[in-house]
Amino acid sequence: MARARACFEFEHLHQPDGWLSPGYLQADEHGTIVDVAAARPLDWPHDAVRIEGYAIPGMPNLHSHGFQRALAGRTEYRSHTTDTFWTWREAMYRCAEAIDPESLEDVTAMAFLEMLRAGYTAVAEFHYVHRAPDGTRYADPAEMCWRVLAAAARVGIAVTLLPVLYLRGGFGKPLQP
């Protein structure tokens, strides 16, 4: 077993087969849970952190586009009676086409941080922003992917990066250059 980083005693700890009350959890130096028990193991240090209340596993966010956090407050309401999903989509693409690597990392980190604060511990990031604002490719074709991964590392959320390639520009429409 890995060297323990921290030991916790929970008043109530949820497990797949029910509640442990109390429940004991040990994590290694990377934060990975290495042991869960219904009784305090004899070899545990006496300074286990006691946590009152209920502990449940974190939730995964299974569909995210972190860069869209930059649209918050700009598209949640109709600015014109002709606004539709398609006008929102145009605003979203304008955002995607204008974002640079540094901004992508910062905005995505903010989105991921908000997820953590809401109880999410992992995110599946559907990633389709791959080009520079002028439309050219980056020297490293994975530049924007690296920035999403850096955003996740920065805030401490687990991420699965799901690169996306769109082959159509809408129903029956080709992609626009």
PDB file of C-alpha atoms in Angstrom:
ATOM      1  CA  MET A   1       0.000   0.000   0.000  1.00  0.00           C
ATOM      2  CA  ALA A   2       1.221   3.542  -0.821  1.00  0.00           C
ATOM      3  CA  ARG A   3       2.413   5.745   2.008  1.00  0.00           C
ATOM      4  CA  ALA A   4      -0.649   7.532   3.424  1.00  0.00           C
ATOM      5  CA  ARG A   5      -0.940  11.260   3.044  1.00  0.00           C
ATOM      6  CA  ALA A   6      -4.084  11.733   5.057  1.00  0.00           C
ATOM      7  CA  CYS A   7      -6.567   9.798   7.177  1.00  0.00           C
ATOM      8  CA  PHE A   8     -10.174  10.859   7.632  1.00  0.00           C
ATOM      9  CA  GLU A   9     -12.909   9.766  10.006  1.00  0.00           C
ATOM     10  CA  PHE A  10     -16.318  10.646   8.603  1.00  0.00           C
ATOM     11  CA  GLU A  11     -19.436  10.733  10.714  1.00  0.00           C
ATOM     12  CA  HIS A  12     -21.260   9.160   7.727  1.00  0.00           C
ATOM     13  CA  LEU A  13     -19.491   7.913   4.575  1.00  0.00           C
ATOM     14  CA  HIS A  14     -21.481   6.645   1.590  1.00  0.00           C
ATOM     15  CA  GLN A  15     -20.335   3.421  -0.058  1.00  0.00           C
ATOM     16  CA  PRO A  16     -21.863   1.422  -2.936  1.00  0.00           C
ATOM     17  CA  ASP A  17     -23.530  -0.958  -0.459  1.00  0.00           C
ATOM     18  CA  GLY A  18     -24.765   1.728   1.968  1.00  0.00           C
ATOM     19  CA  TRP A  19     -23.545   4.061   4.699  1.00  0.00           C
ATOM     20  CA  LEU A  20     -20.619   3.584   7.036  1.00  0.00           C
ATOM     21  CA  SER A  21     -21.296   5.425  10.287  1.00  0.00           C
ATOM     22  CA  PRO A  22     -18.575   6.175  11.090  1.00  0.00           C
ATOM     23  CA  GLY A  23     -16.473   5.561   8.004  1.00  0.00           C
ATOM     24  CA  TYR A  24     -12.708   5.731   7.688  1.00  0.00           C
ATOM     25  CA  LEU A  25     -10.846   6.747   4.557  1.00  0.00           C
ATOM     26  CA  GLN A  26      -7.139   6.924   3.774  1.00  0.00           C
ATOM     27  CA  ALA A  27      -5.614   8.764   0.792  1.00  0.00           C
ATOM     28  CA  ASP A  28      -2.088   8.546  -0.568  1.00  0.00           C
ATOM     29  CA  GLU A  29       0.208  11.465  -1.331  1.00  0.00           C
ATOM     30  CA  HIS A  30      -1.564  11.958  -4.703  1.00  0.00           C
ATOM     31  CA  GLY A  31      -5.022  12.156  -3.153  1.00  0.00           C
ATOM     32  CA  THR A  32      -6.009   8.702  -4.381  1.00  0.00           C
ATOM     33  CA  ILE A  33      -8.200   6.768  -1.966  1.00  0.00           C
ATOM     34  CA  VAL A  34      -6.257   3.694  -0.901  1.00  0.00           C
ATOM     35  CA  ASP A  35      -8.424   2.342   1.914  1.00  0.00           C
ATOM     36  CA  VAL A  36     -11.987   2.591   3.206  1.00  0.00           C
ATOM     37  CA  ALA A  37     -13.040   0.834   6.391  1.00  0.00           C
ATOM     38  CA  ALA A  38     -15.977   0.539   8.758  1.00  0.00           C
ATOM     39  CA  ALA A  39     -13.673   0.420  11.801  1.00  0.00           C
ATOM     40  CA  ARG A  40     -10.585   2.485  12.518  1.00  0.00           C
ATOM     41  CA  PRO A  41      -7.573   0.430  11.373  1.00  0.00           C
ATOM     42  CA  LEU A  42      -5.105  -0.245  14.181  1.00  0.00           C
ATOM     43  CA  ASP A  43      -2.133   1.084  12.187  1.00  0.00           C
ATOM     44  CA  TRP A  44      -3.696   4.510  11.542  1.00  0.00           C
ATOM     45  CA  PRO A  45      -2.172   7.624  13.065  1.00  0.00           C
ATOM     46  CA  HIS A  46      -4.097   9.211  15.926  1.00  0.00           C
ATOM     47  CA  ASP A  47      -4.417  12.525  14.099  1.00  0.00           C
ATOM     48  CA  ALA A  48      -7.079  11.437  11.585  1.00  0.00           C
ATOM     49  CA  VAL A  49      -9.196  14.394  10.513  1.00  0.00           C
ATOM     50  CA  ARG A  50     -12.735  14.105  11.892  1.00  0.00           C
ATOM     51  CA  ILE A  51     -15.451  15.291   9.496  1.00  0.00           C
ATOM     52  CA  GLU A  52     -18.978  15.781  10.782  1.00  0.00           C
ATOM     53  CA  GLY A  53     -21.974  15.188   8.548  1.00  0.00           C
ATOM     54  CA  TYR A  54     -22.346  13.178   5.375  1.00  0.00           C
ATOM     55  CA  ALA A  55     -19.757  12.450   2.686  1.00  0.00           C
ATOM     56  CA  ILE A  56     -20.787  11.278  -0.753  1.00  0.00           C
ATOM     57  CA  PRO A  57     -18.678  10.681  -3.879  1.00  0.00           C
ATOM     58  CA  GLY A  58     -18.119  13.640  -6.182  1.00  0.00           C
ATOM     59  CA  MET A  59     -20.185  13.893  -9.334  1.00  0.00           C
ATOM     60  CA  PRO A  60     -18.757  13.796 -12.864  1.00  0.00           C
ATOM     61  CA  ASN A  61     -19.813  16.441 -15.372  1.00  0.00           C
ATOM     62  CA  LEU A  62     -20.215  14.337 -18.484  1.00  0.00           C
ATOM     63  CA  HIS A  63     -20.610  17.118 -21.041  1.00  0.00           C
ATOM     64  CA  SER A  64     -18.669  20.359 -20.939  1.00  0.00           C
ATOM     65  CA  HIS A  65     -17.384  23.032 -23.306  1.00  0.00           C
ATOM     66  CA  GLY A  66     -15.256  25.034 -20.880  1.00  0.00           C
ATOM     67  CA  PHE A  67     -14.549  27.909 -23.253  1.00  0.00           C
ATOM     68  CA  GLN A  68     -18.280  28.693 -23.382  1.00  0.00           C
ATOM     69  CA  ARG A  69     -17.905  30.099 -19.861  1.00  0.00           C
ATOM     70  CA  ALA A  70     -16.829  33.248 -21.711  1.00  0.00           C
ATOM     71  CA  LEU A  71     -20.439  33.592 -22.925  1.00  0.00           C
ATOM     72  CA  ALA A  72     -21.909  33.682 -19.407  1.00  0.00           C
ATOM     73  CA  GLY A  73     -24.195  36.662 -18.978  1.00  0.00           C
ATOM     74  CA  ARG A  74     -24.277  37.385 -22.696  1.00  0.00           C
ATOM     75  CA  THR A  75     -26.693  34.823 -24.092  1.00  0.00           C
ATOM     76  CA  GLU A  76     -29.062  33.826 -21.289  1.00  0.00           C
ATOM     77  CA  TYR A  77     -31.761  36.190 -22.468  1.00  0.00           C
ATOM     78  CA  ARG A  78     -33.264  37.303 -25.747  1.00  0.00           C
ATOM     79  CA  SER A  79     -31.799  40.571 -26.958  1.00  0.00           C
ATOM     80  CA  HIS A  80     -34.175  40.551 -29.930  1.00  0.00           C
ATOM     81  CA  THR A  81     -37.455  38.799 -30.642  1.00  0.00           C
ATOM     82  CA  THR A  82     -35.833  36.940 -33.525  1.00  0.00           C
ATOM     83  CA  ASP A  83     -33.193  35.315 -31.280  1.00  0.00           C
ATOM     84  CA  THR A  84     -33.130  31.535 -31.576  1.00  0.00           C
ATOM     85  CA  PHE A  85     -30.778  28.664 -30.900  1.00  0.00           C
ATOM     86  CA  TRP A  86     -29.098  29.566 -34.169  1.00  0.00           C
ATOM     87  CA  THR A  87     -28.377  33.165 -33.085  1.00  0.00           C
ATOM     88  CA  TRP A  88     -26.904  31.748 -29.861  1.00  0.00           C
ATOM     89  CA  ARG A  89     -24.821  29.354 -31.963  1.00  0.00           C
ATOM     90  CA  GLU A  90     -23.476  32.259 -34.028  1.00  0.00           C
ATOM     91  CA  ALA A  91     -22.455  34.079 -30.814  1.00  0.00           C
ATOM     92  CA  MET A  92     -20.796  30.904 -29.540  1.00  0.00           C
ATOM     93  CA  TYR A  93     -18.831  30.475 -32.782  1.00  0.00           C
ATOM     94  CA  ARG A  94     -17.724  34.129 -32.659  1.00  0.00           C
ATOM     95  CA  CYS A  95     -16.387  33.393 -29.182  1.00  0.00           C
ATOM     96  CA  ALA A  96     -14.674  30.184 -30.338  1.00  0.00           C
ATOM     97  CA  GLU A  97     -13.097  31.934 -33.309  1.00  0.00           C
ATOM     98  CA  ALA A  98     -11.723  34.797 -31.183  1.00  0.00           C
ATOM     99  CA  ILE A  99     -10.215  32.878 -28.254  1.00  0.00           C
ATOM    100  CA  ASP A 100      -6.438  32.568 -27.963  1.00  0.00           C
ATOM    101  CA  PRO A 101      -4.523  29.899 -25.976  1.00  0.00           C
ATOM    102  CA  GLU A 102      -4.049  31.987 -22.821  1.00  0.00           C
ATOM    103  CA  SER A 103      -7.691  33.065 -22.738  1.00  0.00           C
ATOM    104  CA  LEU A 104      -8.868  29.507 -23.383  1.00  0.00           C
ATOM    105  CA  GLU A 105      -6.844  28.246 -20.424  1.00  0.00           C
ATOM    106  CA  ASP A 106      -8.078  31.033 -18.129  1.00  0.00           C
ATOM    107  CA  VAL A 107     -11.760  30.770 -19.078  1.00  0.00           C
ATOM    108  CA  THR A 108     -11.711  26.974 -18.930  1.00  0.00           C
ATOM    109  CA  ALA A 109      -9.983  27.061 -15.529  1.00  0.00           C
ATOM    110  CA  MET A 110     -12.779  29.324 -14.264  1.00  0.00           C
ATOM    111  CA  ALA A 111     -15.440  26.932 -15.585  1.00  0.00           C
ATOM    112  CA  PHE A 112     -13.662  23.956 -14.020  1.00  0.00           C
ATOM    113  CA  LEU A 113     -13.223  25.771 -10.706  1.00  0.00           C
ATOM    114  CA  GLU A 114     -16.938  26.537 -10.609  1.00  0.00           C
ATOM    115  CA  MET A 115     -17.622  22.852 -11.253  1.00  0.00           C
ATOM    116  CA  LEU A 116     -15.421  21.865  -8.306  1.00  0.00           C
ATOM    117  CA  ARG A 117     -17.198  24.346  -6.062  1.00  0.00           C
ATOM    118  CA  ALA A 118     -20.527  22.800  -7.102  1.00  0.00           C
ATOM    119  CA  GLY A 119     -19.392  19.276  -6.172  1.00  0.00           C
ATOM    120  CA  TYR A 120     -18.139  17.952  -9.490  1.00  0.00           C
ATOM    121  CA  THR A 121     -14.815  16.145  -9.261  1.00  0.00           C
ATOM    122  CA  ALA A 122     -14.344  15.099 -12.891  1.00  0.00           C
ATOM    123  CA  VAL A 123     -15.267  16.535 -16.271  1.00  0.00           C
ATOM    124  CA  ALA A 124     -15.616  15.197 -19.808  1.00  0.00           C
ATOM    125  CA  GLU A 125     -14.552  18.127 -21.971  1.00  0.00           C
ATOM    126  CA  PHE A 126     -15.848  18.097 -25.544  1.00  0.00           C
ATOM    127  CA  HIS A 127     -13.097  20.095 -27.205  1.00  0.00           C
ATOM    128  CA  TYR A 128     -13.425  21.589 -30.660  1.00  0.00           C
ATOM    129  CA  VAL A 129     -11.483  24.860 -30.502  1.00  0.00           C
ATOM    130  CA  HIS A 130      -8.301  24.077 -32.416  1.00  0.00           C
ATOM    131  CA  ARG A 131      -7.251  27.114 -34.464  1.00  0.00           C
ATOM    132  CA  ALA A 132      -5.827  30.569 -33.874  1.00  0.00           C
ATOM    133  CA  PRO A 133      -8.205  33.566 -34.022  1.00  0.00           C
ATOM    134  CA  ASP A 134      -6.989  34.307 -37.570  1.00  0.00           C
ATOM    135  CA  GLY A 135      -7.975  30.769 -38.635  1.00  0.00           C
ATOM    136  CA  THR A 136      -4.462  29.398 -38.975  1.00  0.00           C
ATOM    137  CA  ARG A 137      -3.234  26.243 -37.341  1.00  0.00           C
ATOM    138  CA  TYR A 138      -0.915  26.442 -34.365  1.00  0.00           C
ATOM    139  CA  ALA A 139       2.647  25.123 -34.759  1.00  0.00           C
ATOM    140  CA  ASP A 140       1.638  22.445 -32.273  1.00  0.00           C
ATOM    141  CA  PRO A 141      -1.739  21.154 -33.495  1.00  0.00           C
ATOM    142  CA  ALA A 142      -2.557  20.134 -29.899  1.00  0.00           C
ATOM    143  CA  GLU A 143      -1.870  23.622 -28.446  1.00  0.00           C
ATOM    144  CA  MET A 144      -5.470  24.251 -27.435  1.00  0.00           C
ATOM    145  CA  CYS A 145      -5.811  20.700 -26.057  1.00  0.00           C
ATOM    146  CA  TRP A 146      -2.765  21.296 -23.860  1.00  0.00           C
ATOM    147  CA  ARG A 147      -4.401  24.488 -22.567  1.00  0.00           C
ATOM    148  CA  VAL A 148      -7.583  22.650 -21.541  1.00  0.00           C
ATOM    149  CA  LEU A 149      -5.487  20.027 -19.760  1.00  0.00           C
ATOM    150  CA  ALA A 150      -3.447  22.782 -18.073  1.00  0.00           C
ATOM    151  CA  ALA A 151      -6.681  24.441 -16.889  1.00  0.00           C
ATOM    152  CA  ALA A 152      -7.806  21.174 -15.299  1.00  0.00           C
ATOM    153  CA  ALA A 153      -4.430  20.656 -13.611  1.00  0.00           C
ATOM    154  CA  ARG A 154      -4.428  24.243 -12.373  1.00  0.00           C
ATOM    155  CA  VAL A 155      -7.668  23.821 -10.420  1.00  0.00           C
ATOM    156  CA  GLY A 156      -7.348  20.130  -9.565  1.00  0.00           C
ATOM    157  CA  ILE A 157     -10.243  18.548 -11.451  1.00  0.00           C
ATOM    158  CA  ALA A 158      -9.949  15.206 -13.235  1.00  0.00           C
ATOM    159  CA  VAL A 159     -10.526  15.628 -16.970  1.00  0.00           C
ATOM    160  CA  THR A 160     -11.198  13.411 -19.947  1.00  0.00           C
ATOM    161  CA  LEU A 161     -10.505  15.363 -23.108  1.00  0.00           C
ATOM    162  CA  LEU A 162     -12.806  14.407 -25.955  1.00  0.00           C
ATOM    163  CA  PRO A 163     -11.505  15.980 -29.191  1.00  0.00           C
ATOM    164  CA  VAL A 164     -14.360  16.728 -31.571  1.00  0.00           C
ATOM    165  CA  LEU A 165     -14.279  17.196 -35.331  1.00  0.00           C
ATOM    166  CA  TYR A 166     -17.315  18.745 -36.968  1.00  0.00           C
ATOM    167  CA  LEU A 167     -17.925  17.710 -40.561  1.00  0.00           C
ATOM    168  CA  ARG A 168     -21.153  19.680 -41.062  1.00  0.00           C
ATOM    169  CA  GLY A 169     -22.064  23.327 -40.409  1.00  0.00           C
ATOM    170  CA  GLY A 170     -25.687  22.624 -39.508  1.00  0.00           C
ATOM    171  CA  PHE A 171     -28.545  20.562 -40.837  1.00  0.00           C
ATOM    172  CA  GLY A 172     -27.648  19.901 -44.473  1.00  0.00           C
ATOM    173  CA  LYS A 173     -25.040  22.684 -44.476  1.00  0.00           C
ATOM    174  CA  PRO A 174     -21.339  22.277 -45.238  1.00  0.00           C
ATOM    175  CA  LEU A 175     -18.738  23.696 -42.901  1.00  0.00           C
ATOM    176  CA  GLN A 176     -17.934  27.334 -43.451  1.00  0.00           C
ATOM    177  CA  PRO A 177     -14.267  28.262 -43.868  1.00  0.00           C
TER     178      PRO A 177
END
